Short mmCIF file of C-alpha atoms in Angstrom, two decimals:
data_model
loop_
_atom_site.label_atom_id
_atom_site.label_comp_id
_atom_site.label_asym_id
_atom_site.label_seq_id
_atom_site.Cartn_x
_atom_site.Cartn_y
_atom_site.Cartn_z
CA UNK A 27 100.82 77.01 98.05
CA UNK A 28 104.40 77.45 96.80
CA UNK A 29 106.62 80.46 97.41
CA UNK A 30 106.77 80.88 93.64
CA UNK A 31 103.02 81.03 93.26
CA UNK A 32 102.61 83.43 96.17
CA UNK A 33 105.23 85.83 94.84
CA UNK A 34 103.61 85.64 91.42
CA UNK A 35 100.26 86.49 93.00
CA UNK A 36 101.79 89.48 94.78
CA UNK A 37 103.51 90.60 91.58
CA UNK A 38 100.31 90.09 89.58
CA UNK A 39 98.17 92.13 91.99
CA UNK A 40 100.85 94.83 92.19
CA UNK A 41 101.01 94.94 88.38
CA UNK A 42 97.24 95.32 88.08
CA UNK A 43 97.17 98.16 90.62
CA UNK A 44 100.25 99.63 88.99
CA UNK A 45 98.75 99.62 85.50
CA UNK A 46 95.76 101.51 86.87
CA UNK A 47 98.07 104.00 88.47
CA UNK A 48 100.13 104.36 85.31
CA UNK A 49 97.04 105.14 83.21
CA UNK A 50 95.65 107.56 85.78
CA UNK A 51 99.00 109.23 86.38
CA UNK A 52 99.68 109.45 82.66
CA UNK A 53 96.48 111.40 82.16
CA UNK A 54 97.32 113.59 85.16
CA UNK A 55 100.82 114.24 83.82
CA UNK A 56 99.30 114.99 80.42
CA UNK A 57 97.17 117.71 82.05
CA UNK A 58 100.09 119.26 83.96
CA UNK A 59 101.28 121.42 81.02
CA UNK A 60 97.74 122.77 80.74
CA UNK A 61 97.32 123.51 84.43
CA UNK A 62 100.72 125.15 84.78
CA UNK A 63 99.61 127.55 82.08
CA UNK A 64 96.24 128.18 83.70
CA UNK A 65 97.36 128.54 87.30
CA UNK A 66 100.15 130.64 88.74
CA UNK A 67 102.42 129.30 91.51
CA UNK A 68 100.26 131.35 93.90
CA UNK A 69 97.15 129.49 92.71
CA UNK A 70 98.95 126.19 93.24
CA UNK A 71 99.74 127.37 96.74
CA UNK A 72 96.03 127.78 97.54
CA UNK A 73 95.21 124.39 96.01
CA UNK A 74 98.02 122.79 97.98
CA UNK A 75 96.81 124.19 101.30
CA UNK A 76 93.20 123.08 100.68
CA UNK A 77 94.20 119.66 99.37
CA UNK A 78 96.32 118.84 102.40
CA UNK A 79 93.71 120.22 104.81
CA UNK A 80 91.11 117.98 103.11
CA UNK A 81 93.36 114.94 103.62
CA UNK A 82 93.69 115.82 107.32
CA UNK A 83 89.90 115.93 107.70
CA UNK A 84 89.58 112.58 105.93
CA UNK A 85 92.00 111.00 108.43
CA UNK A 86 89.61 111.85 111.25
CA UNK A 87 86.60 110.63 109.30
CA UNK A 88 88.10 107.27 108.40
CA UNK A 89 89.54 107.03 111.92
CA UNK A 90 91.75 104.12 110.83
CA UNK A 91 88.72 101.83 110.68
CA UNK A 92 89.87 100.66 107.26
CA UNK A 93 92.81 98.96 108.98
CA UNK A 94 90.51 97.32 111.54
CA UNK A 95 88.12 96.17 108.82
CA UNK A 96 90.97 94.59 106.86
CA UNK A 97 92.23 92.75 109.93
CA UNK A 98 88.78 91.51 111.07
CA UNK A 99 87.68 90.60 107.55
CA UNK A 100 90.25 87.78 107.37
CA UNK A 101 89.40 86.43 110.82
CA UNK A 102 86.29 84.72 109.47
CA UNK A 103 85.12 82.95 106.34
CA UNK A 104 81.43 83.41 107.20
CA UNK A 105 79.78 85.80 104.72
CA UNK A 106 77.27 87.17 107.24
CA UNK A 107 80.02 87.99 109.74
CA UNK A 108 82.05 89.73 107.05
CA UNK A 109 78.97 91.72 106.05
CA UNK A 110 78.54 92.90 109.64
CA UNK A 111 82.18 93.96 109.73
CA UNK A 112 81.83 95.97 106.51
CA UNK A 113 78.58 97.63 107.62
CA UNK A 114 79.99 98.51 111.01
CA UNK A 115 82.64 100.57 109.25
CA UNK A 116 80.27 101.89 106.57
CA UNK A 117 77.65 103.35 108.92
CA UNK A 118 80.26 104.81 111.26
CA UNK A 119 82.10 106.47 108.39
CA UNK A 120 78.90 107.82 106.80
CA UNK A 121 77.54 109.20 110.08
CA UNK A 122 80.60 111.23 111.01
CA UNK A 123 81.05 112.39 107.40
CA UNK A 124 77.58 113.97 107.40
CA UNK A 125 78.35 115.68 110.71
CA UNK A 126 81.63 117.00 109.29
CA UNK A 127 79.85 118.35 106.21
CA UNK A 128 77.40 120.35 108.29
CA UNK A 129 80.16 121.62 110.58
CA UNK A 130 82.57 122.82 107.89
CA UNK A 131 79.83 124.21 105.66
CA UNK A 132 78.59 126.58 108.36
CA UNK A 133 82.03 127.49 109.71
CA UNK A 134 83.68 128.00 106.31
CA UNK A 135 84.39 131.70 106.88
CA UNK A 136 86.41 130.97 110.00
CA UNK A 137 88.56 128.29 108.34
CA UNK A 138 89.10 130.42 105.23
CA UNK A 139 90.44 133.27 107.35
CA UNK A 140 92.64 130.85 109.29
CA UNK A 141 94.38 128.98 106.44
CA UNK A 142 93.87 131.12 103.32
CA UNK A 143 94.39 134.61 104.75
CA UNK A 144 92.72 137.13 102.46
CA UNK A 145 91.94 134.83 99.53
CA UNK A 146 88.62 136.12 98.16
CA UNK A 147 86.79 132.85 97.44
CA UNK A 148 88.25 130.85 100.32
CA UNK A 149 84.97 130.23 102.19
CA UNK A 150 83.19 129.20 99.00
CA UNK A 151 85.92 126.67 98.16
CA UNK A 152 85.69 125.16 101.64
CA UNK A 153 81.92 124.78 101.29
CA UNK A 154 82.41 122.90 98.01
CA UNK A 155 84.87 120.58 99.70
CA UNK A 156 82.52 120.02 102.64
CA UNK A 157 79.71 118.86 100.34
CA UNK A 158 82.06 116.27 98.84
CA UNK A 159 82.85 114.47 102.12
CA UNK A 160 79.84 112.08 102.48
CA UNK A 161 79.83 111.35 98.74
CA UNK A 162 83.26 109.74 99.01
CA UNK A 163 82.28 107.20 101.67
CA UNK A 164 80.92 104.42 99.45
CA UNK A 165 83.63 104.72 96.74
CA UNK A 166 86.30 104.51 99.43
CA UNK A 167 84.72 101.49 101.10
CA UNK A 168 84.03 99.89 97.72
CA UNK A 169 87.69 99.93 96.68
CA UNK A 170 88.73 98.51 100.05
CA UNK A 171 86.17 95.70 100.04
CA UNK A 172 87.21 94.65 96.54
CA UNK A 173 90.82 94.60 97.73
CA UNK A 174 89.85 92.48 100.74
CA UNK A 175 88.18 90.02 98.37
CA UNK A 176 91.38 90.03 96.28
CA UNK A 177 89.35 91.25 93.28
CA UNK A 178 92.15 93.46 92.03
CA UNK A 179 90.70 94.09 88.58
CA UNK A 180 87.39 95.32 89.94
CA UNK A 181 89.13 97.47 92.55
CA UNK A 182 91.28 98.97 89.82
CA UNK A 183 88.27 99.57 87.59
CA UNK A 184 86.48 101.52 90.33
CA UNK A 185 89.59 103.56 91.16
CA UNK A 186 90.34 104.21 87.51
CA UNK A 187 86.75 105.17 86.75
CA UNK A 188 86.80 107.64 89.64
CA UNK A 189 90.09 109.13 88.43
CA UNK A 190 88.97 109.45 84.81
CA UNK A 191 85.70 111.11 85.81
CA UNK A 192 87.62 113.52 88.02
CA UNK A 193 90.08 114.37 85.26
CA UNK A 194 87.25 114.85 82.76
CA UNK A 195 85.49 117.30 85.03
CA UNK A 196 88.77 119.11 85.64
CA UNK A 197 89.10 119.66 81.91
CA UNK A 198 85.49 120.87 81.77
CA UNK A 199 85.57 123.28 84.70
CA UNK A 200 89.20 124.43 84.62
CA UNK A 201 90.08 124.50 80.92
CA UNK A 202 86.80 124.88 79.05
CA UNK A 203 84.57 126.81 81.47
CA UNK A 204 87.54 128.64 83.06
CA UNK A 205 86.20 128.54 86.60
CA UNK A 206 89.62 129.27 88.08
CA UNK A 207 90.66 127.57 91.33
CA UNK A 208 87.00 126.80 92.08
CA UNK A 209 86.99 124.58 88.98
CA UNK A 210 89.13 122.04 90.81
CA UNK A 211 86.50 121.68 93.52
CA UNK A 212 83.52 121.67 91.15
CA UNK A 213 85.30 118.76 89.48
CA UNK A 214 85.74 116.93 92.80
CA UNK A 215 82.08 117.38 93.73
CA UNK A 216 80.64 116.21 90.39
CA UNK A 217 83.22 113.44 90.13
CA UNK A 218 82.09 112.10 93.51
CA UNK A 219 78.41 112.29 92.47
CA UNK A 220 78.98 110.27 89.30
CA UNK A 221 81.23 107.73 91.02
CA UNK A 222 78.63 106.97 93.68
CA UNK A 223 76.29 104.75 91.59
CA UNK A 224 79.22 102.68 90.33
CA UNK A 225 80.42 102.14 93.91
CA UNK A 226 76.89 101.10 94.93
CA UNK A 227 76.83 98.58 92.07
CA UNK A 228 80.00 96.89 93.36
CA UNK A 229 78.84 97.04 96.99
CA UNK A 230 75.15 96.19 96.70
CA UNK A 231 75.61 92.67 98.13
CA UNK A 232 77.50 94.09 101.11
CA UNK A 233 75.39 97.14 101.99
CA UNK A 234 72.88 96.51 104.74
CA UNK A 235 70.52 98.58 106.87
CA UNK A 236 71.87 100.43 109.93
CA UNK A 237 70.79 97.39 111.96
CA UNK A 238 73.82 95.56 110.51
CA UNK A 239 76.02 97.89 112.54
CA UNK A 240 77.51 95.70 115.30
CA UNK A 241 78.35 97.53 118.53
CA UNK A 242 80.39 94.64 119.93
CA UNK A 243 82.55 94.41 116.83
CA UNK A 244 82.75 98.21 116.64
CA UNK A 245 84.29 98.43 120.11
CA UNK A 246 86.85 95.74 119.26
CA UNK A 247 87.68 97.32 115.92
CA UNK A 248 87.89 100.77 117.49
CA UNK A 249 90.40 99.58 120.08
CA UNK A 250 92.53 98.14 117.29
CA UNK A 251 92.16 101.31 115.20
CA UNK A 252 92.95 103.87 117.92
CA UNK A 253 96.77 103.58 117.71
CA UNK A 254 96.52 103.99 113.93
CA UNK A 255 94.89 107.42 114.33
CA UNK A 256 97.99 109.12 115.76
CA UNK A 257 99.97 107.12 113.21
CA UNK A 258 97.81 108.58 110.43
CA UNK A 259 98.11 112.05 111.94
CA UNK A 260 101.83 111.53 112.17
CA UNK A 261 101.84 110.48 108.53
CA UNK A 262 99.99 113.67 107.63
CA UNK A 263 102.34 115.86 109.64
CA UNK A 264 105.41 114.16 108.21
CA UNK A 265 104.32 114.03 104.58
CA UNK A 266 101.82 116.83 104.04
CA UNK A 267 102.08 119.53 106.71
CA UNK A 268 105.14 121.06 105.03
CA UNK A 269 102.80 123.11 102.86
CA UNK A 270 101.50 124.91 105.95
CA UNK A 271 104.99 125.62 107.32
CA UNK A 272 106.10 126.99 103.96
CA UNK A 273 102.90 129.03 103.80
CA UNK A 274 103.85 130.55 107.16
CA UNK A 275 107.47 131.39 106.35
CA UNK A 276 107.51 131.90 102.57
CA UNK A 277 105.39 133.47 99.79
CA UNK A 278 102.46 131.55 98.25
CA UNK A 279 104.55 131.08 95.09
CA UNK A 280 107.01 128.92 97.06
CA UNK A 281 104.08 126.88 98.35
CA UNK A 282 103.05 126.39 94.72
CA UNK A 283 106.53 125.25 93.70
CA UNK A 284 106.60 122.84 96.61
CA UNK A 285 103.22 121.47 95.53
CA UNK A 286 104.48 120.94 91.98
CA UNK A 287 107.51 119.15 93.43
CA UNK A 288 105.13 116.83 95.28
CA UNK A 289 103.25 116.18 92.03
CA UNK A 290 106.42 115.16 90.17
CA UNK A 291 107.67 113.02 93.05
CA UNK A 292 104.24 111.39 93.30
CA UNK A 293 104.91 109.66 89.97
CA UNK A 294 107.05 107.29 92.06
CA UNK A 295 103.86 106.44 93.94
CA UNK A 296 102.84 104.49 90.83
CA UNK A 297 105.28 101.87 92.02
CA UNK A 298 105.05 102.25 95.79
CA UNK A 299 101.26 102.58 96.00
CA UNK A 300 100.58 99.65 93.68
CA UNK A 301 102.78 97.52 95.92
CA UNK A 302 101.10 98.85 99.08
CA UNK A 303 97.62 98.15 97.78
CA UNK A 304 98.52 94.57 96.96
CA UNK A 305 100.73 94.01 100.02
CA UNK A 306 98.37 94.00 103.03
CA UNK A 307 95.67 91.66 101.63
CA UNK A 308 98.40 89.41 100.22
CA UNK A 309 100.47 89.33 103.44
CA UNK A 310 97.51 88.48 105.67
CA UNK A 311 96.09 85.92 103.25
CA UNK A 312 99.27 83.77 103.30
CA UNK A 313 99.87 84.09 107.05
CA UNK A 314 99.04 80.45 107.77
CA UNK A 315 101.26 79.03 105.02
CA UNK A 316 104.48 77.30 106.13
CA UNK A 317 106.79 79.40 103.94
CA UNK A 318 105.20 82.76 104.79
CA UNK A 319 108.27 84.23 106.48
CA UNK A 320 110.50 83.35 103.55
CA UNK A 321 108.02 84.99 101.20
CA UNK A 322 107.96 88.14 103.35
CA UNK A 323 111.77 88.34 103.34
CA UNK A 324 111.94 87.88 99.57
CA UNK A 325 109.27 90.55 99.14
CA UNK A 326 111.44 93.11 100.96
CA UNK A 327 114.38 92.33 98.70
CA UNK A 328 112.24 92.69 95.59
CA UNK A 329 110.81 95.96 96.89
CA UNK A 330 114.21 97.52 97.57
CA UNK A 331 115.76 96.37 94.28
CA UNK A 332 112.87 97.07 91.91
CA UNK A 333 110.90 99.90 93.52
CA UNK A 334 114.11 101.54 94.69
CA UNK A 335 115.46 101.69 91.14
CA UNK A 336 112.18 103.12 89.81
CA UNK A 337 112.17 105.86 92.46
CA UNK A 338 115.81 106.68 91.73
CA UNK A 339 115.04 106.96 88.03
CA UNK A 340 112.31 109.51 88.74
CA UNK A 341 114.52 111.40 91.20
CA UNK A 342 117.39 111.70 88.74
CA UNK A 343 115.20 113.02 85.91
CA UNK A 344 112.98 115.35 87.99
CA UNK A 345 114.36 118.49 86.35
CA UNK A 346 113.89 117.13 82.84
CA UNK A 347 110.29 116.21 83.72
CA UNK A 348 109.64 119.79 84.80
CA UNK A 349 111.15 121.12 81.58
CA UNK A 350 108.90 118.89 79.48
CA UNK A 351 105.71 119.37 81.50
CA UNK A 352 105.77 122.91 82.86
CA UNK A 353 106.97 126.43 82.21
CA UNK A 354 110.21 128.03 83.48
CA UNK A 355 108.30 129.48 86.46
CA UNK A 356 108.14 125.94 87.89
CA UNK A 357 111.68 124.70 87.25
CA UNK A 358 112.68 125.65 90.78
CA UNK A 359 110.76 122.64 92.09
CA UNK A 360 113.31 120.12 90.75
CA UNK A 361 115.34 119.51 93.90
CA UNK A 362 112.18 119.24 96.02
CA UNK A 363 110.80 116.63 93.62
CA UNK A 364 114.05 114.62 93.68
CA UNK A 365 114.16 114.51 97.46
CA UNK A 366 110.48 113.69 97.97
CA UNK A 367 110.74 110.74 95.59
CA UNK A 368 112.68 108.88 98.27
CA UNK A 369 110.05 109.83 100.82
CA UNK A 370 107.56 107.77 98.81
CA UNK A 371 110.01 104.88 98.83
CA UNK A 372 110.23 105.08 102.63
CA UNK A 373 106.45 105.24 102.96
CA UNK A 374 106.09 101.98 101.07
CA UNK A 375 108.86 100.45 103.14
CA UNK A 376 106.92 101.25 106.31
CA UNK A 377 104.15 98.87 105.21
CA UNK A 378 106.61 95.99 105.11
CA UNK A 379 108.34 97.09 108.31
CA UNK A 380 105.09 97.09 110.30
CA UNK A 381 103.94 93.67 109.15
CA UNK A 382 105.06 91.82 112.29
CA UNK A 383 103.24 94.26 114.57
CA UNK A 384 100.07 94.01 112.47
CA UNK A 385 100.16 90.21 112.54
CA UNK A 386 100.48 90.33 116.33
CA UNK A 387 97.66 92.92 116.46
CA UNK A 388 100.02 95.31 118.26
CA UNK A 389 99.37 98.67 116.61
CA UNK A 390 100.55 100.93 119.44
CA UNK A 391 104.21 100.98 118.28
CA UNK A 392 103.24 102.50 114.93
CA UNK A 393 101.19 105.19 116.65
CA UNK A 394 104.02 106.04 119.02
CA UNK A 395 106.78 106.28 116.41
CA UNK A 396 104.51 108.24 114.08
CA UNK A 397 103.93 110.85 116.77
CA UNK A 398 107.65 111.02 117.53
CA UNK A 399 108.35 111.39 113.82
CA UNK A 400 105.79 114.18 113.59
CA UNK A 401 107.37 116.00 116.53
CA UNK A 402 110.79 115.69 114.92
CA UNK A 403 109.43 117.06 111.65
CA UNK A 404 107.93 120.12 113.33
CA UNK A 405 111.29 120.90 114.94
CA UNK A 406 113.17 120.35 111.67
CA UNK A 407 110.72 122.52 109.72
CA UNK A 408 111.06 125.39 112.17
CA UNK A 409 114.83 125.15 111.83
CA UNK A 410 115.36 124.28 108.16
CA UNK A 411 112.67 126.22 106.28
CA UNK A 412 113.90 129.68 107.36
CA UNK A 413 117.43 128.63 106.34
CA UNK A 414 116.87 126.56 103.19
CA UNK A 415 113.30 127.32 102.10
CA UNK A 416 111.16 124.65 100.48
CA UNK A 417 114.18 122.36 100.01
CA UNK A 418 114.64 122.43 103.78
CA UNK A 419 111.03 121.25 104.15
CA UNK A 420 111.64 118.36 101.73
CA UNK A 421 114.79 117.29 103.58
CA UNK A 422 112.97 117.47 106.91
CA UNK A 423 110.24 115.15 105.61
CA UNK A 424 112.75 112.52 104.47
CA UNK A 425 114.58 112.52 107.81
CA UNK A 426 111.37 112.32 109.84
CA UNK A 427 109.97 109.57 107.59
CA UNK A 428 113.16 107.51 107.83
CA UNK A 429 112.86 106.82 111.55
CA UNK A 430 109.45 105.15 111.12
CA UNK A 431 110.49 102.03 109.14
CA UNK A 432 113.71 101.76 111.18
CA UNK A 433 111.77 101.57 114.44
CA UNK A 434 108.98 99.40 113.04
CA UNK A 435 111.43 96.82 111.70
CA UNK A 436 113.07 96.66 115.14
CA UNK A 437 109.77 96.34 116.99
CA UNK A 438 108.13 93.97 114.53
CA UNK A 439 111.07 91.58 114.66
CA UNK A 440 110.45 91.22 118.38
CA UNK A 441 106.79 90.41 117.85
CA UNK A 442 107.07 88.24 114.72
CA UNK A 443 110.56 87.44 113.48
CA UNK A 444 111.18 87.46 109.72
CA UNK A 445 114.64 86.61 108.27
CA UNK A 446 115.26 89.89 106.44
CA UNK A 447 118.70 90.72 104.97
CA UNK A 448 118.96 94.21 106.45
CA UNK A 449 122.59 95.07 105.62
CA UNK A 450 122.26 94.08 101.99
CA UNK A 451 119.05 96.05 101.58
CA UNK A 452 120.53 99.07 103.36
CA UNK A 453 123.53 99.07 101.03
CA UNK A 454 121.24 99.05 97.98
CA UNK A 455 119.17 101.91 99.41
CA UNK A 456 122.31 103.98 100.12
CA UNK A 457 123.61 103.38 96.58
CA UNK A 458 120.39 104.68 95.06
CA UNK A 459 120.53 107.84 97.18
CA UNK A 460 124.18 108.37 96.19
CA UNK A 461 123.20 108.05 92.53
CA UNK A 462 120.55 110.74 92.90
CA UNK A 463 122.95 113.11 94.67
CA UNK A 464 125.62 112.51 92.05
CA UNK A 465 123.18 113.41 89.26
CA UNK A 466 123.05 116.98 90.57
CA UNK A 467 126.84 117.30 90.34
CA UNK A 468 127.14 116.25 86.71
CA UNK A 469 128.43 118.93 84.32
CA UNK A 470 125.67 120.81 82.47
CA UNK A 471 126.49 120.25 78.80
CA UNK A 472 123.12 120.76 77.16
CA UNK A 473 119.70 119.23 77.74
CA UNK A 474 120.13 115.99 75.78
CA UNK A 475 123.81 115.54 76.67
CA UNK A 476 122.93 115.84 80.35
CA UNK A 477 120.22 113.21 79.91
CA UNK A 478 122.83 110.88 78.37
CA UNK A 479 125.19 111.42 81.31
CA UNK A 480 122.37 110.63 83.73
CA UNK A 481 121.51 107.46 81.85
CA UNK A 482 125.14 106.35 82.09
CA UNK A 483 125.16 107.15 85.82
CA UNK A 484 122.02 105.08 86.36
CA UNK A 485 123.40 102.12 84.41
CA UNK A 486 126.68 102.20 86.32
CA UNK A 487 124.78 102.30 89.61
CA UNK A 488 122.50 99.46 88.57
CA UNK A 489 125.32 97.14 87.47
CA UNK A 490 127.41 98.01 90.52
CA UNK A 491 124.52 97.10 92.81
CA UNK A 492 123.90 93.90 90.82
CA UNK A 493 127.56 92.91 91.11
CA UNK A 494 127.89 93.64 94.84
CA UNK A 495 124.58 91.89 95.56
CA UNK A 496 124.91 89.08 93.05
CA UNK A 497 124.50 86.45 95.76
CA UNK A 498 121.23 87.96 96.98
CA UNK A 499 119.97 88.39 93.42
CA UNK A 500 120.79 84.75 92.73
CA UNK A 501 118.77 83.71 95.79
CA UNK A 502 115.79 85.75 94.64
CA UNK A 503 116.12 84.17 91.21
CA UNK A 504 116.16 80.75 92.83
CA UNK A 505 113.02 81.54 94.83
CA UNK A 506 111.28 82.54 91.63
CA UNK A 507 112.33 79.31 89.92
CA UNK A 508 112.11 76.67 92.61
CA UNK A 509 108.70 75.47 93.82
CA UNK A 510 108.35 74.93 97.55
CA UNK A 511 105.43 72.60 98.08
CA UNK A 512 103.18 73.06 101.09
CA UNK A 513 103.52 70.11 103.41
#
């Protein structure tokens, strides 16, 4: 298959995932003005703590077996073998999720006192979250299996359906029934219940009895997954634990502002996540093609140019987004949002950086650097948050996240060399960061006049990058035009 066709397939899959994300995020952004008028920054602080704790629990439940399943799935074309691989993950995930539900339901009082201090309904909220855990197993596996099959439209439909149901229940419980913070978790529980039958519909040909669980495959997959667990924990520490550090040093209102900053920055995840969802199945599926390495190198260039510009756009206009979507009580989240936008860019870059290690089935380097990154973040948080508040936490995350793709590119190149253009891509990345920093030093001359100045700054940056990198852009254009036939 030609380089052109492969890149078009990657772009097509990314676009499909991206359109889903755009629709879902649009609805979520539409609800932000409502929620910021229902909840105080203190309420957002509680939601932020519970949300990030829930993600931490999910990391242990998944136990990185999704990565193993993806890798083993493409090792065979035999349907029965693939079904055993899927069911090995499914029954493992379901079993430990049920155990976790029982554990957290009956120890809710302890965890509420630990992470929510004196919040009145803390134990009740944790019980609601605990009941949700096993209900999310099949939807999660369903989306992944559809991605493995390269059925992007069906995967997007399932994800989008789940998001729309969740948003609908949020409107019902939070806005109409006025259930307060508990409304968020009623919505999650009922959203999971109504998503379950749709997930079963998409998975019914894959779901088998517990006898389809394969102990031999499980041991192999577990060995592959183990290094991803500290990597996932490191990811959580680097990207999500800041809420807990801020909660320790600062008032709940600052936690809420930080959480709003994450929400604004997460708009950039429309671009980065859509690419990530398409990237792994795409990269593994073309591994045996003769021009694979050239395609991988071109993909990095496209990612830095296109996704980098989108993230910079969101970073530059973070304050204006807060003005349009929230109340003045939340405007203080602007700088946090701008900084965390680049964290999402780095997270997506890590997927590309670790490709060589994944191809070689060497996952230990990712686990090691993720733990080192997490340790660095803890140290930076302890130092920067007392000095610079929530902005210090955002800066700490970006620094700790940066070392992961740097190391993974270095290690992956040793295991599976790809002809990346590192200096050119680094220069583009630095230019985008400089543009974002410069936007905060523009003169304040009124809301719309400031927007105009920022637009001019972005255009100047874009054309400067295009001029300096015209040779690389020409090569990318040539790759997109010239067909390389498989020999």
